[in-house]
PDB file of C-alpha atoms in Angstrom:
ATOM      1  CA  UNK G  19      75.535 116.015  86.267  1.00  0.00           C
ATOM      2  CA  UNK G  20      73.076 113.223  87.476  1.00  0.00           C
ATOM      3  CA  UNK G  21      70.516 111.677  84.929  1.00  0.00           C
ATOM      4  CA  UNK G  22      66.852 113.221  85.302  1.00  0.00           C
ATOM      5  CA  UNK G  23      65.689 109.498  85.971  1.00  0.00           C
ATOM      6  CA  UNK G  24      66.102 107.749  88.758  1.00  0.00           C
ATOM      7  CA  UNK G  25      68.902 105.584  89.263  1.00  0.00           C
ATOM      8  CA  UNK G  26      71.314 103.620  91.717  1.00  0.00           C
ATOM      9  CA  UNK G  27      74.914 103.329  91.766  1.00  0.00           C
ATOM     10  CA  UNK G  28      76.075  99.814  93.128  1.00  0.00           C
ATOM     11  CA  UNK G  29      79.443  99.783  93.695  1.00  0.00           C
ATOM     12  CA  UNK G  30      81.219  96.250  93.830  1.00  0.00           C
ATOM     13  CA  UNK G  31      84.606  96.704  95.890  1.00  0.00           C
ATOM     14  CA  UNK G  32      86.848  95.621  98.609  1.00  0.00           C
ATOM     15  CA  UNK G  33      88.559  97.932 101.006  1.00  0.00           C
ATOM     16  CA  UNK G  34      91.828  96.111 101.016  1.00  0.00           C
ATOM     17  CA  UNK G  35      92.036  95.928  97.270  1.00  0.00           C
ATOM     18  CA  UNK G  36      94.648  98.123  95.936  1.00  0.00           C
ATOM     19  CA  UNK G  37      92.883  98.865  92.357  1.00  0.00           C
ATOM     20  CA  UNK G  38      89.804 100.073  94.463  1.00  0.00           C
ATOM     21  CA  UNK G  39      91.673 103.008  95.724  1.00  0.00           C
ATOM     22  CA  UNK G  40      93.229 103.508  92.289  1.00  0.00           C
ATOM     23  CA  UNK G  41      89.072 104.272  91.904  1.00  0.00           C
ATOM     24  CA  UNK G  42      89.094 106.610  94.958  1.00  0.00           C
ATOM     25  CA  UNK G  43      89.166 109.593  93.060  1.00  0.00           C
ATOM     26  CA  UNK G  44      85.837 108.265  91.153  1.00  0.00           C
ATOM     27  CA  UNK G  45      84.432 106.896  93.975  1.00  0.00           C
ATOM     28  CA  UNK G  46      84.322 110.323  95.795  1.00  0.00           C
ATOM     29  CA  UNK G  47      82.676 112.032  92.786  1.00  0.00           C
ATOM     30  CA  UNK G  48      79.912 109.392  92.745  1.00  0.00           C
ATOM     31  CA  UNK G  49      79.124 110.040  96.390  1.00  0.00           C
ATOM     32  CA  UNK G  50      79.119 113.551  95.864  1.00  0.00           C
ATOM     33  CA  UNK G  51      77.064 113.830  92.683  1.00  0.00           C
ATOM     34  CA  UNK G  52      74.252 111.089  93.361  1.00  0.00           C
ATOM     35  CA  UNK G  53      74.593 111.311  97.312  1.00  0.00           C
ATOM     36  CA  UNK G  54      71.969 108.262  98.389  1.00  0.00           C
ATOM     37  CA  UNK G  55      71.460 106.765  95.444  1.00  0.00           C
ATOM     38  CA  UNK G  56      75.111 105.626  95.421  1.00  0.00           C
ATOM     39  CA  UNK G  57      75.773 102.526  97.674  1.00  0.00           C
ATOM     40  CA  UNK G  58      79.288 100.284  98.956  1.00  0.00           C
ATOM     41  CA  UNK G  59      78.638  96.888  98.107  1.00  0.00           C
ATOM     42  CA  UNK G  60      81.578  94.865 100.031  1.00  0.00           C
ATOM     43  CA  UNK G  61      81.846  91.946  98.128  1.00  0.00           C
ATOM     44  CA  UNK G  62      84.677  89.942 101.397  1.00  0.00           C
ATOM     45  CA  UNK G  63      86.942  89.321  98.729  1.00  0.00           C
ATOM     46  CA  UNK G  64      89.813  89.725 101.383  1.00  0.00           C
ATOM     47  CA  UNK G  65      87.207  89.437 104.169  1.00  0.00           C
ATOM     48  CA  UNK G  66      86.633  85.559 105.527  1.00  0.00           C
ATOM     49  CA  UNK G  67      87.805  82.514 103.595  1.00  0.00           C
ATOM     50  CA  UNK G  68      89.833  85.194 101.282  1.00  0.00           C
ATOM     51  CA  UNK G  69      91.840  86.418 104.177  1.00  0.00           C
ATOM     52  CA  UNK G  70      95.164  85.427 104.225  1.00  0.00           C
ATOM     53  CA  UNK G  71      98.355  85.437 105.966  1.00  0.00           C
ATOM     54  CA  UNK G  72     100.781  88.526 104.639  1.00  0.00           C
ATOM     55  CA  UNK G  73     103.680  86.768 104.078  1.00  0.00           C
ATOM     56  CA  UNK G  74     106.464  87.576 101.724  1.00  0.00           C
ATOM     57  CA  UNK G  75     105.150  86.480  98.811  1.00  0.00           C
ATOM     58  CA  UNK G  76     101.379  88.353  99.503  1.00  0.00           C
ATOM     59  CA  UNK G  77     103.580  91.155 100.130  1.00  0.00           C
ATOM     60  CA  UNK G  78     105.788  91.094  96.578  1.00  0.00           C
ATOM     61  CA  UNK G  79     102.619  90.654  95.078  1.00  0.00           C
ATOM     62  CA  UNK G  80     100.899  93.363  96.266  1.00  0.00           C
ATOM     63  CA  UNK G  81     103.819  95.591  96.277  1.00  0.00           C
ATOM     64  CA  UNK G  82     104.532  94.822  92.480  1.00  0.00           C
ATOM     65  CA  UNK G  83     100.415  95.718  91.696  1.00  0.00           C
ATOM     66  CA  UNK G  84     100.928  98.814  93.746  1.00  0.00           C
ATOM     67  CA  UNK G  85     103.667 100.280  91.438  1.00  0.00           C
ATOM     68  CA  UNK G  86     101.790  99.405  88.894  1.00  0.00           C
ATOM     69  CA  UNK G  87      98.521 101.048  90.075  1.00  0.00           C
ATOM     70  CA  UNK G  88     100.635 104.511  91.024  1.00  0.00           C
ATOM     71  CA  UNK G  89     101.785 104.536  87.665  1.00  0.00           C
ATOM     72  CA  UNK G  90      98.343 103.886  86.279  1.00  0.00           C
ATOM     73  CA  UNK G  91      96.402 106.495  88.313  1.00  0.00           C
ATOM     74  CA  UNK G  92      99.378 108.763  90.319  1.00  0.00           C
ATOM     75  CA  UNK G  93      97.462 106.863  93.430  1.00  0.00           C
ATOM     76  CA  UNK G  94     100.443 107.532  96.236  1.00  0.00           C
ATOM     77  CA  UNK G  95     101.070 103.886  97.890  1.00  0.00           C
ATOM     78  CA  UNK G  96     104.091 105.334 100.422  1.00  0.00           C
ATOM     79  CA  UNK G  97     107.742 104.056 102.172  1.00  0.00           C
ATOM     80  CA  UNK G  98     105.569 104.607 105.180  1.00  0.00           C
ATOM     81  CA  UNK G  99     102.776 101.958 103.597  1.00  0.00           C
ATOM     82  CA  UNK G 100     105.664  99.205 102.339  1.00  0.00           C
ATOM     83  CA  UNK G 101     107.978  99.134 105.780  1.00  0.00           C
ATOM     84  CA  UNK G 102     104.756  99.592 108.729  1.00  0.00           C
ATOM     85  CA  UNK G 103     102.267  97.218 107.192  1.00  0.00           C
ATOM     86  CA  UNK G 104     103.373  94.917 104.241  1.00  0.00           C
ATOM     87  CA  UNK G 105     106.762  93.590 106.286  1.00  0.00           C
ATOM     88  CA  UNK G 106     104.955  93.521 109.070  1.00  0.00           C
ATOM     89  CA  UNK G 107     104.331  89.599 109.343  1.00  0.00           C
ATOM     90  CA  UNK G 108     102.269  89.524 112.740  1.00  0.00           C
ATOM     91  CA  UNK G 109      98.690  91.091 111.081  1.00  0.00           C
ATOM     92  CA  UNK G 110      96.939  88.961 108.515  1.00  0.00           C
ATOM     93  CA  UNK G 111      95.370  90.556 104.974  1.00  0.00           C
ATOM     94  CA  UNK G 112      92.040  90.428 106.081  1.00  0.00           C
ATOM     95  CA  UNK G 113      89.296  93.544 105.187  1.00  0.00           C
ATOM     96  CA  UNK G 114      86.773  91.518 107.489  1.00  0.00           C
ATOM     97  CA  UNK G 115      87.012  94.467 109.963  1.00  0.00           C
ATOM     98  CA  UNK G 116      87.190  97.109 107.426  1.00  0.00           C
ATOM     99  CA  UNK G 117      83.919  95.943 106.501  1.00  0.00           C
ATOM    100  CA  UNK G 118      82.718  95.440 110.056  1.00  0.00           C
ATOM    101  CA  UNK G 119      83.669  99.020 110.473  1.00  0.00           C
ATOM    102  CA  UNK G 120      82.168 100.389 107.247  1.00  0.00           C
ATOM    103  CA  UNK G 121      78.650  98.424 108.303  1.00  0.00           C
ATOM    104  CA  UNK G 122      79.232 100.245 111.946  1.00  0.00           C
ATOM    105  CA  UNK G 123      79.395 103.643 109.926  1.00  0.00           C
ATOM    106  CA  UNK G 124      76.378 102.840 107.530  1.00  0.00           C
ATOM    107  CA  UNK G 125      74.236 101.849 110.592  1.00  0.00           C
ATOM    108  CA  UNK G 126      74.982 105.306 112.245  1.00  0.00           C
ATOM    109  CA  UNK G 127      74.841 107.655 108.512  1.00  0.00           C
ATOM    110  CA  UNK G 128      75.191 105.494 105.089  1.00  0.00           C
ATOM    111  CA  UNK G 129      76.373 109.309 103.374  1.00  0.00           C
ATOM    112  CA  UNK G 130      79.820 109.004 105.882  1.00  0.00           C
ATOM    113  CA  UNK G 131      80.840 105.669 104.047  1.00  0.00           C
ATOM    114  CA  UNK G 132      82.781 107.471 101.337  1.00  0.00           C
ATOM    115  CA  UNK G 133      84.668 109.511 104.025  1.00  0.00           C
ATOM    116  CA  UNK G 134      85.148 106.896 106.418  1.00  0.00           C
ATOM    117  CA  UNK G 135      86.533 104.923 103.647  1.00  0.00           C
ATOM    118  CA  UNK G 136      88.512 107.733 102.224  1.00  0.00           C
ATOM    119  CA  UNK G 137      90.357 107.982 105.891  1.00  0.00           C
ATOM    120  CA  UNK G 138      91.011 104.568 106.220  1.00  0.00           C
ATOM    121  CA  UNK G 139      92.435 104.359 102.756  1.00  0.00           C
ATOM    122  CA  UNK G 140      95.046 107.228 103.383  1.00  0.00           C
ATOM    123  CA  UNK G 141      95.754 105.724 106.645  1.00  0.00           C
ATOM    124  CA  UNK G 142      96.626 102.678 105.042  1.00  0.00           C
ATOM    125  CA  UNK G 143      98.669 103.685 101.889  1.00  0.00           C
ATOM    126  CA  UNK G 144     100.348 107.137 102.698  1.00  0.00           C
ATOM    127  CA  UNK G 145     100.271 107.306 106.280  1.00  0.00           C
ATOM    128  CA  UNK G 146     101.634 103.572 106.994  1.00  0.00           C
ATOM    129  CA  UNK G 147      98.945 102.174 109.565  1.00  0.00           C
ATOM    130  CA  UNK G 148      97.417  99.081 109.807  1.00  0.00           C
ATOM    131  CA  UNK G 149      93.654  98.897 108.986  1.00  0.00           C
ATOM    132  CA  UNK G 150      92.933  95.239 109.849  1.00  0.00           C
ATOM    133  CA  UNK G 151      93.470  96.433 113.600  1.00  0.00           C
ATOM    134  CA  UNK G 152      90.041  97.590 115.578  1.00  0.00           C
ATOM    135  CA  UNK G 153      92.022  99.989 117.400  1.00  0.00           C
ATOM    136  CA  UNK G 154      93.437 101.959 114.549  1.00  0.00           C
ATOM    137  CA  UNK G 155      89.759 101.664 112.708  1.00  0.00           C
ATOM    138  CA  UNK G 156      88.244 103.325 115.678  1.00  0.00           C
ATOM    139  CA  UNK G 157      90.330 106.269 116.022  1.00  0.00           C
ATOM    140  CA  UNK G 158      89.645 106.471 112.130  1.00  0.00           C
ATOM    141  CA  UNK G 159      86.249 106.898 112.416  1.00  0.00           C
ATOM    142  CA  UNK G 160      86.428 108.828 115.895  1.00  0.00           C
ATOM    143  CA  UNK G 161      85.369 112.304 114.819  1.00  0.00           C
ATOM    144  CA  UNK G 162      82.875 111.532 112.225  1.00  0.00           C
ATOM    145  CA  UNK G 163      79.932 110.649 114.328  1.00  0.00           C
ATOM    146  CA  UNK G 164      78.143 109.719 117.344  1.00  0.00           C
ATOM    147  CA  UNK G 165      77.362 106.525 117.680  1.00  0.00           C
ATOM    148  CA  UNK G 166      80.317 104.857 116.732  1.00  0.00           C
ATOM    149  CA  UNK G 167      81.800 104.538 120.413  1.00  0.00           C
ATOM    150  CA  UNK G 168      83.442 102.119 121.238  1.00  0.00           C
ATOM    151  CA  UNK G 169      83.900 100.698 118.040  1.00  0.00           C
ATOM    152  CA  UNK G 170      87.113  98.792 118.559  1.00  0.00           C
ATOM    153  CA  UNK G 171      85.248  96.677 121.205  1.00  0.00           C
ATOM    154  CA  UNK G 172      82.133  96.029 118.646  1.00  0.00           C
ATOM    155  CA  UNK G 173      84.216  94.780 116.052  1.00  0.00           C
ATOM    156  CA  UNK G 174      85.426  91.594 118.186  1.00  0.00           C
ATOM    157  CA  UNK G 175      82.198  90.759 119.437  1.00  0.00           C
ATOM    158  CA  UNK G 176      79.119  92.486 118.093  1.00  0.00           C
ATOM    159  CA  UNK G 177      77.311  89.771 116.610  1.00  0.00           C
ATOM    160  CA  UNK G 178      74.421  91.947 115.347  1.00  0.00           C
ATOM    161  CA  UNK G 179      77.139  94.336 113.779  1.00  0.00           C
ATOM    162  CA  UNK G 180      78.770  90.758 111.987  1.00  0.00           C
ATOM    163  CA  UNK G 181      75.753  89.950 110.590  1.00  0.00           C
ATOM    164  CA  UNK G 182      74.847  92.906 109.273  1.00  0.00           C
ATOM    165  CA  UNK G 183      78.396  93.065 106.967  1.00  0.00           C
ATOM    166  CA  UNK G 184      78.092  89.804 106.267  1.00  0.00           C
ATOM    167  CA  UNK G 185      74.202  90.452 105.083  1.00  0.00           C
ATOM    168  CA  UNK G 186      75.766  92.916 102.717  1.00  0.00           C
ATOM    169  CA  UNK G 187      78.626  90.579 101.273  1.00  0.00           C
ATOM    170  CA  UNK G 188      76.535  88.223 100.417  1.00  0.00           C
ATOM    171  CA  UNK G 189      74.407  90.080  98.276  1.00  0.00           C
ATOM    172  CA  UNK G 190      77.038  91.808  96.337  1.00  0.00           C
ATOM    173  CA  UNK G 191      77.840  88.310  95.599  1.00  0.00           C
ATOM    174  CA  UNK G 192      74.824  87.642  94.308  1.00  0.00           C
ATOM    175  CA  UNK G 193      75.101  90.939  92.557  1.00  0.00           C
ATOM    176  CA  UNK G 194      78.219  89.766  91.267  1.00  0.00           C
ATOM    177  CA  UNK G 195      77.120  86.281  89.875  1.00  0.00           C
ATOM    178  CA  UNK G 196      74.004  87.295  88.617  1.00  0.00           C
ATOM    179  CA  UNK G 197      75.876  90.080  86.262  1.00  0.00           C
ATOM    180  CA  UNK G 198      78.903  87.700  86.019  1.00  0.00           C
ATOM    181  CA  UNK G 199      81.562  89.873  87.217  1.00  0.00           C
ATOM    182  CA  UNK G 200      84.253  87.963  89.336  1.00  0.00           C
ATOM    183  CA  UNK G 201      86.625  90.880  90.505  1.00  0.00           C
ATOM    184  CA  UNK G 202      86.604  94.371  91.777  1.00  0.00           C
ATOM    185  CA  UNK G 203      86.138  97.109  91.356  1.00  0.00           C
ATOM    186  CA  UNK G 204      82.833  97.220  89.363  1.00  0.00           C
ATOM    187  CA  UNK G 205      80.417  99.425  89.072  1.00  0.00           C
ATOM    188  CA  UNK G 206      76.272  98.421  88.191  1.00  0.00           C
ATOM    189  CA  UNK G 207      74.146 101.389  87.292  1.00  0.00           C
ATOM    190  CA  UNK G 208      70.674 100.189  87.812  1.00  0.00           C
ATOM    191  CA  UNK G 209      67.744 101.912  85.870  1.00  0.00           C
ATOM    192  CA  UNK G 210      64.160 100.768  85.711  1.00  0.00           C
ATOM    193  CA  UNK G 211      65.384  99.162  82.299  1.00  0.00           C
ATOM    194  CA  UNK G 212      67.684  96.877  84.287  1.00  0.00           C
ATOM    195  CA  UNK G 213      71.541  96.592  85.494  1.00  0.00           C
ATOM    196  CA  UNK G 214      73.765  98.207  83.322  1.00  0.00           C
ATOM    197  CA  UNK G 215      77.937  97.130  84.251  1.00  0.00           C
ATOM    198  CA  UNK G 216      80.373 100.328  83.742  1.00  0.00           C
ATOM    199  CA  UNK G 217      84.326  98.622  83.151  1.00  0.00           C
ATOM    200  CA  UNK G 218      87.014  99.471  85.179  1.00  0.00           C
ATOM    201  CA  UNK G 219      88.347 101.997  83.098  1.00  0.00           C
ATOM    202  CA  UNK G 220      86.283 104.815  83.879  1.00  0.00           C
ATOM    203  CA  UNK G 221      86.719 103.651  87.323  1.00  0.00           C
ATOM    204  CA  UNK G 222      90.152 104.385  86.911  1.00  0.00           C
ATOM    205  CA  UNK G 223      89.801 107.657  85.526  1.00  0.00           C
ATOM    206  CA  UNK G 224      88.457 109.723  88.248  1.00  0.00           C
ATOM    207  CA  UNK G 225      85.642 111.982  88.084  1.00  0.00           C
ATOM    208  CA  UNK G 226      86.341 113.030  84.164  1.00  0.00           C
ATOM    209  CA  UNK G 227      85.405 109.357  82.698  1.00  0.00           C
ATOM    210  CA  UNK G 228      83.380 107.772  85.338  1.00  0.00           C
ATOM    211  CA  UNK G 229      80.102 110.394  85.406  1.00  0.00           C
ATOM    212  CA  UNK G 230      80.174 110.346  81.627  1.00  0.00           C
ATOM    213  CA  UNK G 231      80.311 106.506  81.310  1.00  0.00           C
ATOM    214  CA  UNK G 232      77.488 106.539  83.697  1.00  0.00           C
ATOM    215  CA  UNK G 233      75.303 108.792  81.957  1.00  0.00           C
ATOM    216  CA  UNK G 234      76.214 106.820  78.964  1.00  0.00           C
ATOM    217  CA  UNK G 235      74.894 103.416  80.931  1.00  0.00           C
ATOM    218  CA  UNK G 236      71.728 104.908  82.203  1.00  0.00           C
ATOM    219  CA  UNK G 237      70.809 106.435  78.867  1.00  0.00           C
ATOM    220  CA  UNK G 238      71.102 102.207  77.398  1.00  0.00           C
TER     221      UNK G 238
END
């Protein structure tokens, strides 16, 4: 159960990185147990500069962490997910409009983020589809709530909506300097007695390890 004092959750994470949906499972118990006081905090590494093309050698690489990350966690990374978007060698690995569309979502209701992300990360590793295309984002989120029409047409060229996500990358980078943590997933529980960093294992663990470890941070 949640701390009696107050606290947030900032959680550091990309939405194309495999070892944040090995923390799925973690991830949905921390939106469900501390509800708005648990925030996404993109941090672009795939998103920008750190897009890149997904050749063959992106695609052995992230194939070979993916085994090891199903092994690790029983996270399902499918046939479907390997032949319809890592041989695929005409989309780029790019989360930029994951992010754009998780920034759309948080604009309309911040508490559909962990769903929204949730969707798009089944769509991507067990159902096959690619989720660096606007189209298949928007029928993601289609469903969820209003305001989010036309979605596919706002990622492309909603300036106000690419400033936003890019607002929120940087300051999970300055998040992430200031507490001198370079990858992801990481989670900072902030208490009036400061930032307090919870390791990647209890992100790994699912809902067992994490809300202990973060009790075990706030009460530092």
């Amino acid at each position: 159960m949640p701390t009696s004092q107050p606290i947030r959750l900032l959680y550091l994470f990309d939405p194309l990185c495999g070892w944040c949906y090995a923390a799925a499972p973690a991830v949905a118990a921390m939106a469900e147990e501390y509800g708005p006081a648990f925030e996404f905090m993109p941090s672009g590494l795939f998103a920008g500069s750190g897009a890149r093309p997904l050749d063959e050698a992106m695609a052995t690489h992230a194939w070979t962490n993916d085994q090891r990350i199903a092994q690790m966690t029983g996270q399902v990374f499918s046939e479907l997910y390997r032949v319809n978007v890592l041989a695929r060698r005409d989309r780029p690995f790019d989360s930029g409009p994951l992010t754009l569309a998780m920034t759309a979502v948080r604009v309309v209701d911040p508490a559909l983020e962990a769903q929204f992300l949730h969707r798009a990360q089944a769509a991507r590793y067990i159902d096959g589809r690619d989720t660096t295309d606007p189209a298949v984002l928007a029928e993601i989120a289609s469903g969820l709530e209003t305001g989010l029409e036309n979605l596919a047409t706002r990622l492309v060229s909603d300036e106000d909506l690419a400033t936003a996500a890019a607002a929120r990358v940087a300051e999970s980078r300055r998040l992430q300097s200031r507490i001198g943590v370079a990858g992801v997933p990481a989670l900072v529980v902030r208490t009036t007695a400061g930032d307090h960093l919870v390791h990647g294992a209890a992100l790994y663990g699912g809902r067992e390890a994490v809300l202990p470890a973060i009790e075990a941070a706030a009460a530092a």
